Amino acid sequence: MLGRLNHVALAVPDLATATAAYRDTLGARVTAPQALPEHGVTVVFVDVGNTKIELLEPLGAESPIAAFLEKNPSGGMHHVCYEVDDILAARDQLKTAGARVLGDGNPRTGAHGKPVLFLHPKDFFGTLVELEQA
Amino acid sequence: MLGRLNHVALAVPDLATATAAYRDTLGARVTAPQALPEHGVTVVFVDVGNTKIELLEPLGAESPIAAFLEKNPSGGMHHVCYEVDDILAARDQLKTAGARVLGDGNPRTGAHGKPVLFLHPKDFFGTLVELEQA
């Protein structure tokens, strides 16, 4: 079921500072920031060739990463996203195996316009796992 | 400077349980566990096609991930590792830019038998960054 690593998401308190560090200090290719109000984040993609790093800054009062940054004010590793071929089949297989799907259990449209689900970090050893239909 | 993502390392309290979850629940290809006493970890590699996930369990009393698991008893995302062509050139460039290299500043031999360095998470927004000479 598990396909390639689509991205690793890192929450940062200040996107401009973080983007400058990845671009100038680490010498990576970075995109312009994109505001995704429906996801409560502004995102910059760092292209590392075989996958992407997503730098996430909270956007708006209901940002899903606000609580994480309250606990981790300097920022930190937020989630990993794996690709799957069929997100409904993956969800059903995971639920049968006892894994908990966050929210109402139905895929929603993710930051890349594709269906995504999040799995409970307690079922994956403290790591928040996103699945995206490739 | 920044090359491809070599791996994402996830610290877990129990490697056998975590390996079973990645293999059976997530349907991923996993290796047999390898004890790396000189690194203080036992590791299982999860092959996700474009990169690797490393599941790390502490090994021995001086394990570098023991403190992390004390703070995060369920486990969690521990570090990301990027490849670089020339680790000494990368180190010097990073130090010039003000980034702090952990330890004595000299590369040591990493889990894959190649020279590695770790960068201070405070300089990269709470994320521990490993560099490995590819």
CSV table of C-alpha atoms in Angstrom, one decimal:
chain,number,residue,atom,x,y,z
A,1,MET,CA,0.0,0.0,0.0
A,2,LEU,CA,2.6,2.5,1.1
A,3,GLY,CA,4.0,4.4,-1.9
A,4,ARG,CA,6.8,7.0,-2.2
A,5,LEU,CA,7.4,9.7,0.3
A,6,ASN,CA,5.6,12.7,-1.1
A,7,HIS,CA,6.9,15.2,1.4
A,8,VAL,CA,8.1,15.9,4.9
A,9,ALA,CA,6.4,18.8,6.5
A,10,LEU,CA,8.2,21.1,8.9
A,11,ALA,CA,6.3,23.7,11.0
A,12,VAL,CA,8.2,27.0,11.3
A,13,PRO,CA,7.3,30.1,13.3
A,14,ASP,CA,8.5,32.5,10.6
A,15,LEU,CA,8.3,31.3,7.0
A,16,ALA,CA,10.5,34.1,5.5
A,17,THR,CA,13.4,33.4,7.9
A,18,ALA,CA,13.1,29.6,7.3
A,19,THR,CA,12.9,30.0,3.6
A,20,ALA,CA,16.0,32.2,3.6
A,21,ALA,CA,17.9,29.6,5.6
A,22,TYR,CA,17.0,26.8,3.3
A,23,ARG,CA,17.8,28.9,0.2
A,24,ASP,CA,20.9,30.8,1.4
A,25,THR,CA,22.5,28.6,4.1
A,26,LEU,CA,21.6,25.2,2.8
A,27,GLY,CA,21.6,26.2,-0.9
A,28,ALA,CA,18.3,24.6,-1.8
A,29,ARG,CA,15.8,25.5,-4.4
A,30,VAL,CA,12.7,27.0,-2.8
A,31,THR,CA,9.4,28.2,-4.2
A,32,ALA,CA,7.6,31.4,-3.6
A,33,PRO,CA,5.2,31.2,-0.5
A,34,GLN,CA,1.7,30.1,-1.3
A,35,ALA,CA,-1.1,31.0,1.1
A,36,LEU,CA,-3.6,28.1,1.5
A,37,PRO,CA,-6.4,29.7,3.6
A,38,GLU,CA,-8.6,26.6,3.3
A,39,HIS,CA,-5.7,24.6,5.0
A,40,GLY,CA,-4.7,27.3,7.5
A,41,VAL,CA,-1.1,27.4,6.4
A,42,THR,CA,1.2,29.3,4.1
A,43,VAL,CA,3.6,26.9,2.5
A,44,VAL,CA,7.0,27.0,0.8
A,45,PHE,CA,8.3,23.9,-1.0
A,46,VAL,CA,11.9,23.0,-0.9
A,47,ASP,CA,12.9,20.8,-3.8
A,48,VAL,CA,15.5,18.2,-2.8
A,49,GLY,CA,15.3,16.2,-6.0
A,50,ASN,CA,13.7,12.9,-4.9
A,51,THR,CA,11.0,14.5,-2.7
A,52,LYS,CA,9.9,17.8,-1.2
A,53,ILE,CA,10.3,19.5,2.2
A,54,GLU,CA,7.3,21.6,3.0
A,55,LEU,CA,7.8,24.6,5.3
A,56,LEU,CA,4.5,25.4,7.0
A,57,GLU,CA,3.6,28.7,8.7
A,58,PRO,CA,0.2,29.1,10.4
A,59,LEU,CA,-2.3,31.2,8.5
A,60,GLY,CA,-5.4,32.5,10.3
A,61,ALA,CA,-6.9,31.8,13.7
A,62,GLU,CA,-7.9,28.2,13.0
A,63,SER,CA,-4.5,27.0,11.7
A,64,PRO,CA,-4.1,23.2,12.3
A,65,ILE,CA,-0.4,23.8,13.1
A,66,ALA,CA,-1.0,26.6,15.7
A,67,ALA,CA,-1.1,24.1,18.7
A,68,PHE,CA,2.0,22.4,17.5
A,69,LEU,CA,3.9,25.7,17.4
A,70,GLU,CA,2.6,26.6,20.8
A,71,LYS,CA,4.2,23.4,22.1
A,72,ASN,CA,7.3,23.8,19.9
A,73,PRO,CA,7.8,27.6,19.6
A,74,SER,CA,11.0,27.2,17.5
A,75,GLY,CA,9.2,24.9,15.1
A,76,GLY,CA,9.8,21.2,14.4
A,77,MET,CA,9.0,18.1,12.3
A,78,HIS,CA,5.3,18.0,11.8
A,79,HIS,CA,4.3,15.1,9.6
A,80,VAL,CA,5.3,12.8,6.8
A,81,CYS,CA,3.2,12.2,3.7
A,82,TYR,CA,3.2,8.9,1.7
A,83,GLU,CA,1.5,8.4,-1.6
A,84,VAL,CA,-1.1,5.6,-2.1
A,85,ASP,CA,-2.8,4.5,-5.3
A,86,ASP,CA,-6.3,4.3,-3.9
A,87,ILE,CA,-7.0,6.3,-0.8
A,88,LEU,CA,-10.4,4.7,0.0
A,89,ALA,CA,-8.9,1.2,-0.3
A,90,ALA,CA,-6.0,2.3,1.9
A,91,ARG,CA,-8.3,3.8,4.5
A,92,ASP,CA,-10.5,0.7,4.6
A,93,GLN,CA,-7.4,-1.6,5.0
A,94,LEU,CA,-6.0,0.6,7.7
A,95,LYS,CA,-9.3,0.8,9.6
A,96,THR,CA,-9.6,-3.0,9.4
A,97,ALA,CA,-6.1,-3.2,10.9
A,98,GLY,CA,-7.2,-1.0,13.8
A,99,ALA,CA,-5.6,2.3,12.8
A,100,ARG,CA,-7.5,5.5,13.5
A,101,VAL,CA,-8.2,8.0,10.7
A,102,LEU,CA,-8.4,11.6,11.9
A,103,GLY,CA,-11.5,13.8,11.3
A,104,ASP,CA,-14.7,12.2,9.9
A,105,GLY,CA,-12.7,9.4,8.2
A,106,ASN,CA,-13.4,10.8,4.7
A,107,PRO,CA,-10.6,12.1,2.5
A,108,ARG,CA,-10.4,15.8,2.0
A,109,THR,CA,-8.6,17.8,-0.7
A,110,GLY,CA,-5.0,18.4,0.4
A,111,ALA,CA,-2.6,21.2,-0.3
A,112,HIS,CA,-1.8,19.6,-3.8
A,113,GLY,CA,-5.5,19.4,-4.8
A,114,LYS,CA,-5.5,15.6,-4.3
A,115,PRO,CA,-7.4,13.5,-1.7
A,116,VAL,CA,-5.7,13.1,1.6
A,117,LEU,CA,-6.2,11.5,5.0
A,118,PHE,CA,-4.3,11.8,8.3
A,119,LEU,CA,-3.7,8.8,10.6
A,120,HIS,CA,-3.5,9.1,14.4
A,121,PRO,CA,0.1,9.6,15.6
A,122,LYS,CA,-0.6,7.3,18.5
A,123,ASP,CA,-1.0,4.4,16.0
A,124,PHE,CA,2.3,5.2,14.4
A,125,PHE,CA,4.7,5.8,17.3
A,126,GLY,CA,4.3,9.5,17.7
A,127,THR,CA,4.6,10.3,14.0
A,128,LEU,CA,1.6,12.0,12.2
A,129,VAL,CA,1.2,10.2,8.9
A,130,GLU,CA,-0.6,11.8,5.9
A,131,LEU,CA,-1.7,9.6,3.0
A,132,GLU,CA,-2.2,11.3,-0.4
A,133,GLN,CA,-3.7,9.6,-3.5
A,134,ALA,CA,-1.0,10.0,-6.1
B,1,MET,CA,24.7,22.2,-1.6
B,2,LEU,CA,21.6,20.4,-0.4
B,3,GLY,CA,21.2,17.1,-2.3
B,4,ARG,CA,18.4,14.5,-2.1
B,5,LEU,CA,16.7,13.4,1.1
B,6,ASN,CA,18.6,10.3,2.1
B,7,HIS,CA,16.2,9.3,4.9
B,8,VAL,CA,13.8,10.4,7.6
B,9,ALA,CA,14.6,8.9,11.0
B,10,LEU,CA,11.8,8.0,13.4
B,11,ALA,CA,12.6,7.1,17.0
B,12,VAL,CA,10.4,4.3,18.3
B,13,PRO,CA,10.3,2.7,21.8
B,14,ASP,CA,9.9,-0.9,20.4
B,15,LEU,CA,11.3,-1.7,17.1
B,16,ALA,CA,9.6,-5.1,16.6
B,17,THR,CA,6.1,-3.5,17.1
B,18,ALA,CA,6.9,-0.6,14.8
B,19,THR,CA,8.4,-2.8,12.1
B,20,ALA,CA,5.3,-5.0,12.2
B,21,ALA,CA,3.1,-1.9,11.8
B,22,TYR,CA,5.0,-0.6,8.8
B,23,ARG,CA,5.1,-4.1,7.2
B,24,ASP,CA,1.6,-5.4,8.0
B,25,THR,CA,-0.6,-2.3,8.6
B,26,LEU,CA,1.1,0.0,6.0
B,27,GLY,CA,2.2,-2.7,3.6
B,28,ALA,CA,5.8,-1.5,3.3
B,29,ARG,CA,9.0,-3.3,2.6
B,30,VAL,CA,11.2,-3.5,5.7
B,31,THR,CA,14.6,-4.9,6.3
B,32,ALA,CA,15.7,-7.1,9.1
B,33,PRO,CA,16.9,-5.2,12.2
B,34,GLN,CA,20.5,-4.2,12.3
B,35,ALA,CA,22.3,-3.5,15.6
B,36,LEU,CA,24.7,-0.6,15.3
B,37,PRO,CA,26.4,-0.6,18.7
B,38,GLU,CA,28.8,2.2,17.7
B,39,HIS,CA,25.8,4.4,17.0
B,40,GLY,CA,23.8,3.3,20.0
B,41,VAL,CA,20.8,2.2,17.9
B,42,THR,CA,19.2,-0.7,16.3
B,43,VAL,CA,17.7,0.2,12.9
B,44,VAL,CA,15.1,-1.1,10.4
B,45,PHE,CA,15.0,0.5,7.0
B,46,VAL,CA,11.6,1.0,5.4
B,47,ASP,CA,11.9,1.3,1.6
B,48,VAL,CA,9.4,3.7,0.2
B,49,GLY,CA,10.9,3.8,-3.3
B,50,ASN,CA,12.3,7.3,-3.6
B,51,THR,CA,13.9,7.4,-0.1
B,52,LYS,CA,14.1,5.5,3.2
B,53,ILE,CA,12.4,5.7,6.5
B,54,GLU,CA,14.7,4.6,9.4
B,55,LEU,CA,13.1,3.2,12.5
B,56,LEU,CA,15.5,3.7,15.4
B,57,GLU,CA,15.4,1.9,18.7
B,58,PRO,CA,17.9,2.7,21.5
B,59,LEU,CA,20.8,0.3,21.9
B,60,GLY,CA,22.9,0.4,25.0
B,61,ALA,CA,23.1,2.9,27.9
B,62,GLU,CA,24.6,5.7,25.8
B,63,SER,CA,22.1,5.8,23.0
B,64,PRO,CA,21.9,9.2,21.4
B,65,ILE,CA,18.1,8.7,21.1
B,66,ALA,CA,17.5,7.8,24.7
B,67,ALA,CA,16.8,11.4,25.9
B,68,PHE,CA,14.5,12.0,22.9
B,69,LEU,CA,12.4,8.9,23.9
B,70,GLU,CA,12.3,10.0,27.5
B,71,LYS,CA,10.7,13.2,26.3
B,72,ASN,CA,8.6,11.4,23.7
B,73,PRO,CA,7.8,8.0,25.2
B,74,SER,CA,5.6,7.0,22.3
B,75,GLY,CA,8.3,7.9,19.8
B,76,GLY,CA,8.4,10.6,17.2
B,77,MET,CA,10.2,12.2,14.2
B,78,HIS,CA,13.9,12.4,15.1
B,79,HIS,CA,15.8,13.9,12.2
B,80,VAL,CA,16.1,14.3,8.4
B,81,CYS,CA,19.2,13.4,6.5
B,82,TYR,CA,20.2,15.2,3.3
B,83,GLU,CA,23.0,14.1,0.9
B,84,VAL,CA,25.9,16.5,0.0
B,85,ASP,CA,28.7,15.9,-2.5
B,86,ASP,CA,31.5,17.2,-0.3
B,87,ILE,CA,30.9,17.2,3.5
B,88,LEU,CA,33.9,19.3,4.4
B,89,ALA,CA,33.0,22.0,1.9
B,90,ALA,CA,29.4,21.9,3.1
B,91,ARG,CA,30.5,22.1,6.7
B,92,ASP,CA,32.8,25.1,6.0
B,93,GLN,CA,30.1,26.9,4.1
B,94,LEU,CA,27.6,26.3,6.9
B,95,LYS,CA,29.9,27.5,9.6
B,96,THR,CA,30.6,30.6,7.6
B,97,ALA,CA,26.9,31.2,7.4
B,98,GLY,CA,26.7,30.9,11.2
B,99,ALA,CA,25.2,27.4,11.5
B,100,ARG,CA,26.4,25.2,14.4
B,101,VAL,CA,27.8,21.8,13.7
B,102,LEU,CA,27.3,19.3,16.6
B,103,GLY,CA,30.1,17.4,18.3
B,104,ASP,CA,33.7,18.4,17.6
B,105,GLY,CA,32.8,19.7,14.1
B,106,ASN,CA,34.4,16.8,12.3
B,107,PRO,CA,32.5,14.3,10.3
B,108,ARG,CA,32.2,10.8,11.7
B,109,THR,CA,31.2,7.6,10.0
B,110,GLY,CA,27.4,7.3,9.9
B,111,ALA,CA,25.1,4.3,9.9
B,112,HIS,CA,25.7,3.8,6.2
B,113,GLY,CA,29.5,3.8,6.5
B,114,LYS,CA,29.8,7.3,5.0
B,115,PRO,CA,30.9,10.6,6.6
B,116,VAL,CA,28.1,12.4,8.4
B,117,LEU,CA,27.6,15.6,10.4
B,118,PHE,CA,24.6,16.9,12.5
B,119,LEU,CA,23.5,20.5,12.5
B,120,HIS,CA,22.1,22.2,15.6
B,121,PRO,CA,18.2,22.0,15.5
B,122,LYS,CA,18.0,25.6,16.8
B,123,ASP,CA,19.6,26.8,13.6
B,124,PHE,CA,17.0,24.9,11.5
B,125,PHE,CA,13.7,25.7,13.3
B,126,GLY,CA,13.6,22.8,15.6
B,127,THR,CA,14.5,20.2,13.1
B,128,LEU,CA,17.7,18.1,13.6
B,129,VAL,CA,19.5,18.0,10.2
B,130,GLU,CA,22.0,15.3,9.3
B,131,LEU,CA,24.3,15.7,6.3
B,132,GLU,CA,25.8,12.6,4.6
B,133,GLN,CA,28.4,12.6,1.9
B,134,ALA,CA,26.7,10.7,-0.9
